[in-house]
Short mmCIF file of C-alpha atoms and ligand atoms in Angstrom, two decimals:
data_model
loop_
_atom_site.label_atom_id
_atom_site.label_comp_id
_atom_site.label_asym_id
_atom_site.label_seq_id
_atom_site.Cartn_x
_atom_site.Cartn_y
_atom_site.Cartn_z
CA MET A 1 0.00 0.00 0.00
CA ASP A 2 1.23 3.50 -0.82
CA LYS A 3 2.44 5.81 1.90
CA ILE A 4 3.12 9.53 2.01
CA LEU A 5 6.41 10.82 3.42
CA ILE A 6 6.73 14.44 4.55
CA ARG A 7 9.66 16.40 5.95
CA GLY A 8 8.11 19.33 7.77
CA GLY A 9 9.18 22.96 8.02
CA ARG A 10 8.55 24.38 4.55
CA ARG A 11 6.35 27.42 3.97
CA LEU A 12 3.73 26.90 1.24
CA VAL A 13 3.94 29.60 -1.43
CA GLY A 14 2.31 29.85 -4.84
CA GLU A 15 -1.08 28.99 -6.24
CA VAL A 16 -3.26 25.89 -6.43
CA THR A 17 -6.52 25.20 -8.27
CA VAL A 18 -9.37 23.39 -6.53
CA GLY A 19 -11.09 20.50 -8.31
CA GLY A 20 -14.76 19.62 -8.59
CA ALA A 21 -16.62 18.65 -5.41
CA LYS A 22 -16.72 14.92 -4.64
CA ASN A 23 -19.94 15.35 -2.64
CA ALA A 24 -21.61 17.11 -5.57
CA VAL A 25 -20.51 14.62 -8.27
CA LEU A 26 -21.89 11.54 -6.49
CA PRO A 27 -25.55 12.72 -6.34
CA LEU A 28 -25.26 13.99 -9.95
CA MET A 29 -24.11 10.49 -11.01
CA ALA A 30 -27.15 9.07 -9.18
CA ALA A 31 -29.39 11.59 -11.01
CA SER A 32 -28.21 10.17 -14.35
CA LEU A 33 -30.27 7.03 -13.52
CA LEU A 34 -33.41 9.11 -13.97
CA VAL A 35 -33.04 9.64 -17.73
CA ASP A 36 -32.74 7.47 -20.84
CA GLY A 37 -30.03 9.46 -22.61
CA TRP A 38 -26.46 10.65 -22.30
CA MET A 39 -25.95 12.76 -19.16
CA THR A 40 -22.68 14.75 -19.23
CA ILE A 41 -20.95 15.89 -16.04
CA THR A 42 -17.86 18.11 -16.33
CA ASN A 43 -15.15 19.26 -13.87
CA VAL A 44 -15.15 15.77 -12.34
CA PRO A 45 -12.17 15.09 -10.02
CA ARG A 46 -10.33 11.77 -10.32
CA LEU A 47 -11.12 10.12 -7.00
CA ARG A 48 -11.64 6.60 -5.69
CA ASP A 49 -15.23 7.24 -4.60
CA ILE A 50 -16.13 8.34 -8.12
CA ASP A 51 -14.51 5.24 -9.59
CA THR A 52 -16.52 3.13 -7.12
CA PHE A 53 -19.74 4.89 -8.13
CA LYS A 54 -18.92 4.20 -11.80
CA VAL A 55 -18.58 0.47 -10.98
CA LEU A 56 -21.96 0.59 -9.25
CA LEU A 57 -23.67 2.31 -12.21
CA ALA A 58 -22.08 -0.17 -14.64
CA HIS A 59 -23.32 -3.01 -12.40
CA LEU A 60 -26.84 -1.55 -12.74
CA GLY A 61 -26.50 -1.45 -16.53
CA SER A 62 -25.40 2.13 -17.24
CA GLU A 63 -23.02 2.88 -20.11
CA ILE A 64 -20.20 5.18 -19.00
CA SER A 65 -17.56 7.00 -21.02
CA GLY A 66 -14.90 9.42 -19.86
CA ASP A 67 -13.35 12.23 -21.87
CA ASP A 68 -10.78 14.89 -21.04
CA GLY A 69 -8.78 12.54 -18.84
CA ASN A 70 -11.99 11.35 -17.15
CA ARG A 71 -12.79 14.87 -16.01
CA THR A 72 -15.86 14.71 -18.25
CA LEU A 73 -18.20 11.85 -17.43
CA ARG A 74 -20.90 10.72 -19.86
CA ILE A 75 -23.48 8.29 -18.48
CA ARG A 76 -26.50 6.66 -20.20
CA THR A 77 -28.92 4.28 -18.48
CA ARG A 78 -31.39 2.87 -21.03
CA ASP A 79 -32.62 0.17 -18.70
CA VAL A 80 -31.72 -1.49 -15.42
CA ALA A 81 -31.96 -5.29 -15.43
CA VAL A 82 -31.42 -5.74 -11.69
CA PRO A 83 -31.87 -2.56 -9.60
CA GLU A 84 -29.51 -3.72 -6.87
CA ALA A 85 -26.49 -2.14 -5.13
CA PRO A 86 -24.44 -5.02 -3.68
CA TYR A 87 -22.75 -5.11 -0.26
CA GLU A 88 -19.24 -5.23 -1.79
CA LEU A 89 -19.74 -1.76 -3.25
CA VAL A 90 -21.88 -0.12 -0.58
CA LYS A 91 -19.53 -1.14 2.26
CA THR A 92 -16.68 0.83 0.64
CA MET A 93 -18.76 3.86 -0.24
CA ARG A 94 -21.91 4.63 1.71
CA ALA A 95 -22.97 7.27 -0.84
CA ALA A 96 -24.09 4.29 -2.95
CA VAL A 97 -27.40 4.59 -1.05
CA LEU A 98 -28.08 7.58 -3.32
CA VAL A 99 -29.24 5.16 -6.04
CA LEU A 100 -32.31 4.29 -3.94
CA GLY A 101 -34.32 7.39 -4.82
CA PRO A 102 -33.75 7.45 -8.60
CA LEU A 103 -34.17 3.66 -9.01
CA VAL A 104 -37.54 3.67 -7.24
CA ALA A 105 -38.61 6.84 -9.08
CA ARG A 106 -37.87 5.42 -12.55
CA PHE A 107 -37.81 1.62 -12.16
CA LYS A 108 -40.27 1.28 -9.27
CA ARG A 109 -37.88 -0.87 -7.21
CA ALA A 110 -34.46 -0.92 -5.62
CA ARG A 111 -32.55 -3.34 -3.41
CA VAL A 112 -29.55 -1.74 -1.70
CA SER A 113 -27.19 -3.15 0.90
CA LEU A 114 -27.48 -1.28 4.18
CA PRO A 115 -24.26 0.75 4.51
CA GLY A 116 -23.43 -0.36 8.04
CA GLY A 117 -21.31 1.78 10.30
CA CYS A 118 -18.06 3.49 9.40
CA ALA A 119 -15.05 4.90 11.22
CA ILE A 120 -16.74 8.21 12.06
CA GLY A 121 -20.09 6.92 13.28
CA ALA A 122 -23.12 4.67 12.92
CA ARG A 123 -24.44 6.75 10.02
CA PRO A 124 -27.86 5.08 9.68
CA ILE A 125 -30.20 5.75 6.72
CA ASP A 126 -33.44 5.57 8.73
CA LEU A 127 -34.48 9.06 7.60
CA HIS A 128 -33.97 8.17 3.93
CA LEU A 129 -36.33 5.20 4.45
CA LYS A 130 -38.83 7.16 6.58
CA GLY A 131 -39.19 9.65 3.72
CA LEU A 132 -39.65 6.95 1.08
CA LYS A 133 -42.31 5.26 3.25
CA ALA A 134 -44.10 8.61 3.62
CA MET A 135 -44.16 8.76 -0.19
CA GLY A 136 -45.97 5.42 -0.26
CA ALA A 137 -43.08 3.03 -0.84
CA GLU A 138 -42.98 -0.49 0.60
CA VAL A 139 -39.75 -0.81 2.60
CA GLU A 140 -38.41 -4.20 3.75
CA ILE A 141 -35.13 -4.90 5.51
CA GLU A 142 -33.67 -8.41 5.52
CA HIS A 143 -30.28 -10.13 5.18
CA GLY A 144 -28.53 -6.73 5.43
CA TYR A 145 -30.38 -5.30 2.44
CA VAL A 146 -33.23 -2.83 2.14
CA THR A 147 -35.78 -3.35 -0.63
CA VAL A 148 -37.89 -0.34 -1.59
CA SER A 149 -40.76 -0.63 -4.09
CA ALA A 150 -43.62 1.52 -5.32
CA GLU A 151 -45.78 1.47 -8.45
CA ARG A 152 -45.64 5.25 -8.26
CA LEU A 153 -44.48 7.40 -5.35
CA ARG A 154 -46.87 10.09 -4.21
CA GLY A 155 -46.02 13.56 -2.94
CA ALA A 156 -45.75 13.90 0.83
CA LYS A 157 -44.80 16.38 3.53
CA ILE A 158 -41.67 15.01 5.23
CA TYR A 159 -39.94 16.40 8.33
CA MET A 160 -36.27 15.36 8.55
CA ASP A 161 -35.70 14.70 12.28
CA THR A 162 -31.95 15.23 11.76
CA VAL A 163 -30.42 17.38 9.02
CA THR A 164 -29.05 14.83 6.56
CA VAL A 165 -27.26 15.77 3.34
CA THR A 166 -27.64 12.53 1.36
CA GLY A 167 -31.04 11.97 2.97
CA THR A 168 -32.22 15.29 1.50
CA GLU A 169 -30.63 14.42 -1.86
CA ASN A 170 -32.08 10.89 -1.96
CA LEU A 171 -35.62 12.12 -1.28
CA MET A 172 -35.28 14.94 -3.82
CA LEU A 173 -34.21 12.31 -6.41
CA ALA A 174 -37.17 10.11 -5.44
CA ALA A 175 -39.73 12.92 -5.55
CA VAL A 176 -39.08 14.24 -9.07
CA HIS A 177 -41.59 11.80 -10.65
CA ALA A 178 -43.95 11.49 -7.66
CA ASP A 179 -47.67 12.01 -8.13
CA GLY A 180 -48.09 15.42 -6.54
CA THR A 181 -45.86 17.70 -4.49
CA THR A 182 -43.30 16.69 -1.87
CA ILE A 183 -42.13 19.09 0.82
CA LEU A 184 -38.90 18.36 2.72
CA GLU A 185 -38.76 20.25 6.01
CA ASN A 186 -35.54 20.67 8.03
CA ALA A 187 -33.74 19.86 4.78
CA ALA A 188 -29.95 20.20 4.39
CA LEU A 189 -28.74 23.56 3.02
CA GLU A 190 -25.35 22.35 1.74
CA PRO A 191 -24.12 23.78 -1.61
CA GLU A 192 -23.99 20.21 -2.95
CA VAL A 193 -27.76 19.93 -2.38
CA VAL A 194 -28.27 23.17 -4.35
CA CYS A 195 -25.97 21.89 -7.13
CA LEU A 196 -28.16 18.77 -7.44
CA ALA A 197 -31.42 20.74 -7.39
CA ASP A 198 -30.12 23.09 -10.10
CA ALA A 199 -29.15 20.13 -12.29
CA LEU A 200 -32.53 18.41 -11.74
CA ASN A 201 -34.37 21.63 -12.65
CA ALA A 202 -32.27 21.91 -15.83
CA MET A 203 -33.40 18.32 -16.56
CA GLY A 204 -37.03 19.44 -16.31
CA ALA A 205 -37.79 18.95 -12.63
CA ARG A 206 -39.69 21.55 -10.63
CA ILE A 207 -37.78 22.11 -7.37
CA THR A 208 -37.88 25.28 -5.29
CA GLY A 209 -36.31 26.18 -1.94
CA ALA A 210 -32.98 24.36 -2.35
CA GLY A 211 -30.46 26.13 -0.10
CA THR A 212 -33.15 26.72 2.51
CA ASP A 213 -34.50 24.31 5.13
CA THR A 214 -37.72 23.77 3.18
CA ILE A 215 -37.53 22.24 -0.30
CA LYS A 216 -40.59 21.75 -2.52
CA ILE A 217 -40.53 19.19 -5.36
CA GLU A 218 -43.49 19.07 -7.77
CA GLY A 219 -43.58 15.71 -9.54
CA VAL A 220 -43.22 15.80 -13.36
CA GLU A 221 -43.75 13.10 -15.98
CA LYS A 222 -40.42 13.14 -17.77
CA LEU A 223 -36.88 14.46 -17.41
CA HIS A 224 -34.25 14.89 -20.11
CA PRO A 225 -30.45 14.52 -19.93
CA ILE A 226 -28.23 17.61 -19.72
CA GLU A 227 -24.60 18.67 -19.51
CA THR A 228 -23.73 20.10 -16.09
CA ARG A 229 -20.53 21.36 -14.42
CA VAL A 230 -19.71 20.33 -10.85
CA ILE A 231 -19.18 23.10 -8.28
CA PRO A 232 -15.68 23.46 -6.77
CA ASP A 233 -14.85 21.33 -3.72
CA ARG A 234 -15.16 23.61 -0.67
CA ILE A 235 -13.49 21.01 1.59
CA GLU A 236 -10.46 20.58 -0.67
CA ALA A 237 -10.26 24.41 -0.82
CA GLY A 238 -10.56 24.67 2.97
CA THR A 239 -7.85 22.05 3.44
CA PHE A 240 -5.39 24.10 1.35
CA MET A 241 -6.40 27.27 3.21
CA VAL A 242 -5.51 25.63 6.52
CA ALA A 243 -2.25 24.27 5.03
CA ALA A 244 -1.24 27.80 3.99
CA ALA A 245 -2.14 29.20 7.42
CA MET A 246 -0.28 26.48 9.35
CA THR A 247 2.94 26.77 7.34
CA LYS A 248 2.94 30.58 7.58
CA GLY A 249 2.64 30.57 3.81
CA ASN A 250 1.15 32.75 1.12
CA VAL A 251 -1.08 30.77 -1.23
CA LEU A 252 -3.67 31.75 -3.82
CA ILE A 253 -6.38 29.07 -3.94
CA LYS A 254 -8.04 29.41 -7.36
CA ASP A 255 -11.59 28.36 -8.20
CA CYS A 256 -12.15 28.52 -4.42
CA PRO A 257 -15.88 28.81 -3.56
CA HIS A 258 -15.33 31.45 -0.86
CA GLU A 259 -19.10 32.01 -0.57
CA HIS A 260 -19.36 28.36 0.58
CA LEU A 261 -16.63 28.78 3.21
CA HIS A 262 -17.95 31.66 5.30
CA ALA A 263 -17.66 29.88 8.67
CA LEU A 264 -14.10 28.68 7.96
CA ASN A 265 -13.04 32.14 6.70
CA LEU A 266 -14.25 33.70 9.97
CA LYS A 267 -12.41 31.13 12.10
CA LEU A 268 -9.17 31.52 10.15
CA LYS A 269 -9.35 35.31 10.55
CA GLU A 270 -10.10 34.89 14.28
CA ALA A 271 -6.92 32.78 14.44
CA GLY A 272 -4.93 35.63 12.90
CA THR A 273 -4.77 34.39 9.32
CA GLU A 274 -5.27 36.85 6.48
CA VAL A 275 -7.96 35.68 4.00
CA ILE A 276 -8.38 37.90 0.94
CA GLN A 277 -10.69 37.39 -2.04
CA GLU A 278 -8.58 37.67 -5.20
CA ASP A 279 -8.70 36.62 -8.87
CA GLY A 280 -11.79 34.38 -8.55
CA GLY A 281 -10.25 32.67 -5.58
CA VAL A 282 -8.89 33.27 -2.10
CA ARG A 283 -5.40 34.26 -0.98
CA VAL A 284 -4.36 32.97 2.45
CA ILE A 285 -1.41 34.59 4.24
CA GLY A 286 -0.35 33.03 7.54
CA ASP A 287 2.78 34.87 8.54
CA ILE A 288 1.88 35.61 12.15
CA PRO A 289 1.56 33.28 15.20
CA ILE A 290 -1.66 31.27 15.13
CA ARG A 291 -4.17 32.19 17.84
CA SER A 292 -6.26 29.43 19.46
CA VAL A 293 -9.96 29.54 18.55
CA ASP A 294 -12.95 27.44 19.63
CA VAL A 295 -14.80 25.53 16.90
CA LYS A 296 -18.18 23.80 16.92
CA THR A 297 -19.23 21.80 13.85
CA LEU A 298 -22.81 22.23 12.60
CA PRO A 299 -24.79 21.53 9.44
CA TYR A 300 -24.28 24.14 6.68
CA PRO A 301 -23.88 27.11 6.91
CA GLY A 302 -22.27 26.26 10.26
CA PHE A 303 -18.63 25.20 10.54
CA PRO A 304 -18.28 22.06 8.37
CA THR A 305 -17.64 18.75 10.13
CA ASP A 306 -15.47 17.81 7.13
CA MET A 307 -13.02 20.57 8.17
CA GLN A 308 -12.88 19.67 11.89
CA ALA A 309 -9.85 17.35 11.72
CA GLN A 310 -7.90 19.84 9.60
CA VAL A 311 -8.53 22.75 11.97
CA MET A 312 -7.56 20.56 14.94
CA ALA A 313 -4.14 20.06 13.35
CA MET A 314 -3.86 23.84 13.11
CA MET A 315 -4.93 24.38 16.74
CA ALA A 316 -2.33 21.80 17.83
CA ILE A 317 0.38 24.42 17.10
CA ALA A 318 -1.62 27.53 18.06
CA SER A 319 -0.79 29.68 21.09
CA GLY A 320 -3.30 28.82 23.79
CA LEU A 321 -6.24 26.54 24.44
CA SER A 322 -9.02 25.71 21.96
CA VAL A 323 -12.16 23.60 22.38
CA ILE A 324 -13.30 21.72 19.30
CA THR A 325 -16.82 20.28 19.48
CA GLU A 326 -18.11 17.76 16.94
CA THR A 327 -21.92 17.81 16.90
CA VAL A 328 -22.59 16.03 13.57
CA PHE A 329 -20.88 12.62 13.97
CA GLU A 330 -20.41 10.70 17.18
CA ASN A 331 -16.91 9.36 16.55
CA ARG A 332 -15.00 11.84 14.43
CA PHE A 333 -11.90 12.16 16.64
CA MET A 334 -9.92 9.23 15.18
CA HIS A 335 -7.14 11.66 14.22
CA VAL A 336 -6.56 12.71 17.86
CA GLY A 337 -4.54 9.62 18.82
CA GLU A 338 -2.25 10.04 15.82
CA LEU A 339 -1.76 13.78 16.41
CA LYS A 340 -0.84 13.01 20.03
CA ARG A 341 1.88 10.66 18.77
CA MET A 342 3.37 13.77 17.14
CA GLY A 343 3.40 15.57 20.47
CA ALA A 344 0.03 17.31 20.27
CA ASP A 345 -1.61 18.04 23.65
CA ILE A 346 -5.27 17.04 23.17
CA THR A 347 -7.82 15.74 25.67
CA ILE A 348 -11.16 14.32 24.53
CA ASP A 349 -14.14 15.08 26.74
CA GLY A 350 -17.31 13.57 25.22
CA ARG A 351 -18.12 15.38 21.98
CA SER A 352 -15.36 17.95 22.61
CA ALA A 353 -11.59 17.91 22.27
CA VAL A 354 -9.53 20.37 24.35
CA VAL A 355 -6.41 21.29 22.38
CA LYS A 356 -3.46 23.00 24.11
CA GLY A 357 -1.14 24.40 21.46
CA VAL A 358 2.49 23.24 21.53
CA ARG A 359 5.52 24.99 20.03
CA ARG A 360 6.38 22.18 17.57
CA LEU A 361 5.07 18.80 16.56
CA SER A 362 7.54 16.02 15.81
CA GLY A 363 7.33 13.78 12.77
CA ALA A 364 6.29 10.17 13.31
CA PRO A 365 4.96 7.09 11.50
CA LEU A 366 1.15 7.52 11.43
CA MET A 367 -1.88 5.57 10.23
CA ALA A 368 -4.83 7.19 8.46
CA THR A 369 -8.27 6.01 9.60
CA ASP A 370 -10.75 8.00 7.50
CA LEU A 371 -10.77 10.58 4.73
CA ARG A 372 -10.55 13.85 6.63
CA ALA A 373 -8.38 12.42 9.43
CA SER A 374 -5.83 11.55 6.71
CA ALA A 375 -5.81 15.19 5.58
CA SER A 376 -5.26 16.29 9.17
CA LEU A 377 -2.17 14.06 9.49
CA ILE A 378 -0.73 15.40 6.23
CA LEU A 379 -1.18 18.98 7.47
CA ALA A 380 0.49 18.14 10.79
CA GLY A 381 3.39 16.55 8.90
CA LEU A 382 3.90 19.77 6.93
CA VAL A 383 4.83 21.64 10.14
CA ALA A 384 6.42 18.84 12.20
CA ASP A 385 10.14 18.45 12.91
CA GLY A 386 11.63 15.66 10.81
CA LEU A 387 9.97 12.85 8.91
CA THR A 388 6.28 11.97 9.00
CA GLU A 389 5.12 8.80 7.27
CA VAL A 390 1.37 8.37 6.71
CA SER A 391 0.14 4.89 5.83
CA ARG A 392 -3.29 3.61 4.66
CA ILE A 393 -3.61 6.67 2.42
CA TYR A 394 -6.26 4.92 0.34
CA HIS A 395 -8.55 6.83 2.72
CA LEU A 396 -7.04 10.07 1.41
CA ASP A 397 -7.45 9.07 -2.23
CA ARG A 398 -11.21 8.80 -1.74
CA GLY A 399 -11.55 12.59 -1.54
CA TYR A 400 -8.31 14.32 -2.58
CA GLU A 401 -6.88 14.13 -6.09
CA LYS A 402 -3.06 13.94 -5.95
CA ILE A 403 -2.85 16.15 -2.86
CA GLU A 404 0.87 15.37 -2.52
CA GLU A 405 1.56 16.73 -6.03
CA LYS A 406 -0.39 19.92 -5.31
CA LEU A 407 1.43 20.42 -2.00
CA MET A 408 4.82 19.66 -3.61
CA ALA A 409 4.11 22.35 -6.23
CA LEU A 410 3.59 24.78 -3.34
CA GLY A 411 7.01 23.94 -1.91
CA ALA A 412 6.29 21.10 0.54
CA ASP A 413 8.90 18.35 0.94
CA ILE A 414 6.41 15.54 0.36
CA GLU A 415 6.23 12.40 -1.75
CA ARG A 416 4.13 9.31 -2.27
CA VAL A 417 6.06 6.04 -2.23
CA LYS A 418 5.07 2.43 -2.73
CA SER A 419 5.32 0.59 0.55
CA ARG A 420 8.31 -1.51 -0.58
CA GLU A 421 10.27 1.72 -1.14
CA THR A 422 9.24 3.34 2.11
CA ALA A 423 11.90 1.68 4.23
CA ALA A 424 14.65 2.79 1.86
CA ARG A 425 13.37 6.39 1.73
CA ALA A 426 12.84 6.56 5.49
CA SER A 427 16.43 5.41 6.08
CA LYS A 428 17.63 8.06 3.57
CA TYR A 429 15.86 10.70 5.65
CA ALA A 430 17.24 9.18 8.88
CA LYS A 431 20.79 9.41 7.46
CA ALA A 432 20.13 13.03 6.45
CA GLU A 433 19.05 13.75 10.04
CA ALA A 434 22.22 12.24 11.48
C1 EPZ B 501 -22.59 13.80 3.81
O1 EPZ B 501 -22.66 12.53 4.43
C2 EPZ B 501 -21.20 13.89 3.23
N1 EPZ B 501 -21.00 12.81 2.24
C3 EPZ B 501 -20.17 13.74 4.36
O2 EPZ B 501 -18.88 13.91 3.80
C4 EPZ B 501 -20.42 14.87 5.37
O3 EPZ B 501 -19.52 14.71 6.46
C5 EPZ B 501 -21.86 14.80 5.89
O4 EPZ B 501 -22.77 14.85 4.77
C6 EPZ B 501 -22.20 15.94 6.83
O5 EPZ B 501 -21.96 17.16 6.20
C7 EPZ B 501 -21.57 12.96 1.02
O6 EPZ B 501 -22.24 13.94 0.72
C8 EPZ B 501 -21.33 11.84 0.04
P1 EPZ B 501 -25.58 13.06 6.97
P2 EPZ B 501 -24.09 11.96 4.90
O7 EPZ B 501 -26.64 12.13 6.50
O8 EPZ B 501 -25.16 12.50 4.04
C9 EPZ B 501 -27.32 11.27 10.94
C10 EPZ B 501 -16.63 13.44 3.48
O9 EPZ B 501 -15.70 13.52 4.29
N2 EPZ B 501 -28.31 10.56 10.10
O10 EPZ B 501 -25.71 14.51 6.71
O11 EPZ B 501 -23.97 10.49 5.03
C11 EPZ B 501 -25.91 10.76 10.73
O12 EPZ B 501 -25.66 9.62 11.53
C12 EPZ B 501 -17.94 12.83 3.92
O13 EPZ B 501 -16.61 13.86 2.30
C13 EPZ B 501 -29.30 9.80 10.70
O14 EPZ B 501 -29.36 9.70 11.93
O15 EPZ B 501 -24.21 12.60 6.35
C14 EPZ B 501 -25.08 11.95 11.16
O16 EPZ B 501 -24.93 11.93 12.57
C15 EPZ B 501 -17.84 12.24 5.31
N3 EPZ B 501 -30.20 9.15 9.93
C16 EPZ B 501 -25.95 13.15 10.75
O17 EPZ B 501 -27.26 12.64 10.55
C17 EPZ B 501 -30.17 9.23 8.56
O18 EPZ B 501 -31.05 8.63 7.90
C18 EPZ B 501 -25.49 13.81 9.47
O19 EPZ B 501 -25.33 12.80 8.51
C19 EPZ B 501 -29.16 10.01 7.96
C20 EPZ B 501 -28.24 10.66 8.75
#
């Protein structure tokens, strides 16, 4: 398995361009199941989760072609022989549950493996199923699979007990052909939800209220395929913003959706970082000591849970005490143990982590546990003394396209090596230290 080696201490300087948003592409790929024709999606990043979703669509019977180095995806689903998402695929990518809504809407039936838990929490899909039942679907759970069927879904008023991003997206996808109007209350406001609603409306759907907590979907008879461009990835952008701040760098992050990063911008400024809108992007200048700030994750537009691990790495070297509270997932502190192995001073107290900034972190061999925790370890390695070696970076590849190449281009001393080479490289670094 590949590993990433980093020798810390370099300032990041230069510019980097953000790719398309993983969490916007996946629901758009699910939406392609709704139409019998070529759906084109552009600005697609090359990520493992997207490859997994392609395998799932092909398994269902979709034809898929990639142009422009696979950054343009073309998908056509004329028919689906067996509307089933198998365990082997769903267990590696829980977003596979997004095929439920479109399969029931167009093919009247879907059988999808229950996603099961994951490193950051139980992550049930009970609210997805509650909404489908409210729309008149039969829902059965057995042998680890959920089967959903309906001759035709009917519009319903659905209150989402918990704000759920893919739950909102799944029910929007299900409701586009329903008989009547569906209203989703306490819906997710994330930009990725708006991106999906905009694409569905361009396909002929009638959706209003996306971006607010109440979304109305009026069922229509038919949709048509379109070409649509994916919005930039606000979490990739935020990760580079934190990297620039931590390394006391000066980085222009291009194609950065600053309007989607309001909460992070405020926290970075509170911590003393300069964040300036420039050239269709954001310039981050971090040349003064980092101040400790408290962070509480919340559904959008609150501080994003997907940026919590990255900001914790930054607070680990800030001057003072910060309290980081994770309200969205119940187990999203897997990065804490690894950061402590680098000398970070962090104490977990229930849903909060108390971080006491230290002068320097020290490089160490680390193990990634989930996507955003991996990013946090990379960021810590950028500022640590000596060599940091991050293993199990397949987690990282799910959501970041060639992050080591982008960081290297900004001046980081970082490389990806195959595991058999790691020992040799690590000893080279050890000799250099001597
Ligand atoms: C989406 O996951 C994102 N993934 C996640 O990004 C992100 O962390 C999360 O939203 C929150 O912003 C995609 O969009 C593909 P939720 P999702 O349903 O939709 C509970 C990343 O790093 N819940 O909004 O699965 C759930 O347990 C990934 O890119 C229920 O209780 O998250 C959680 O506590 C990680 N019942 C909370 O809601 C349900 O039926 C929010 O989960 C659904 C969710």
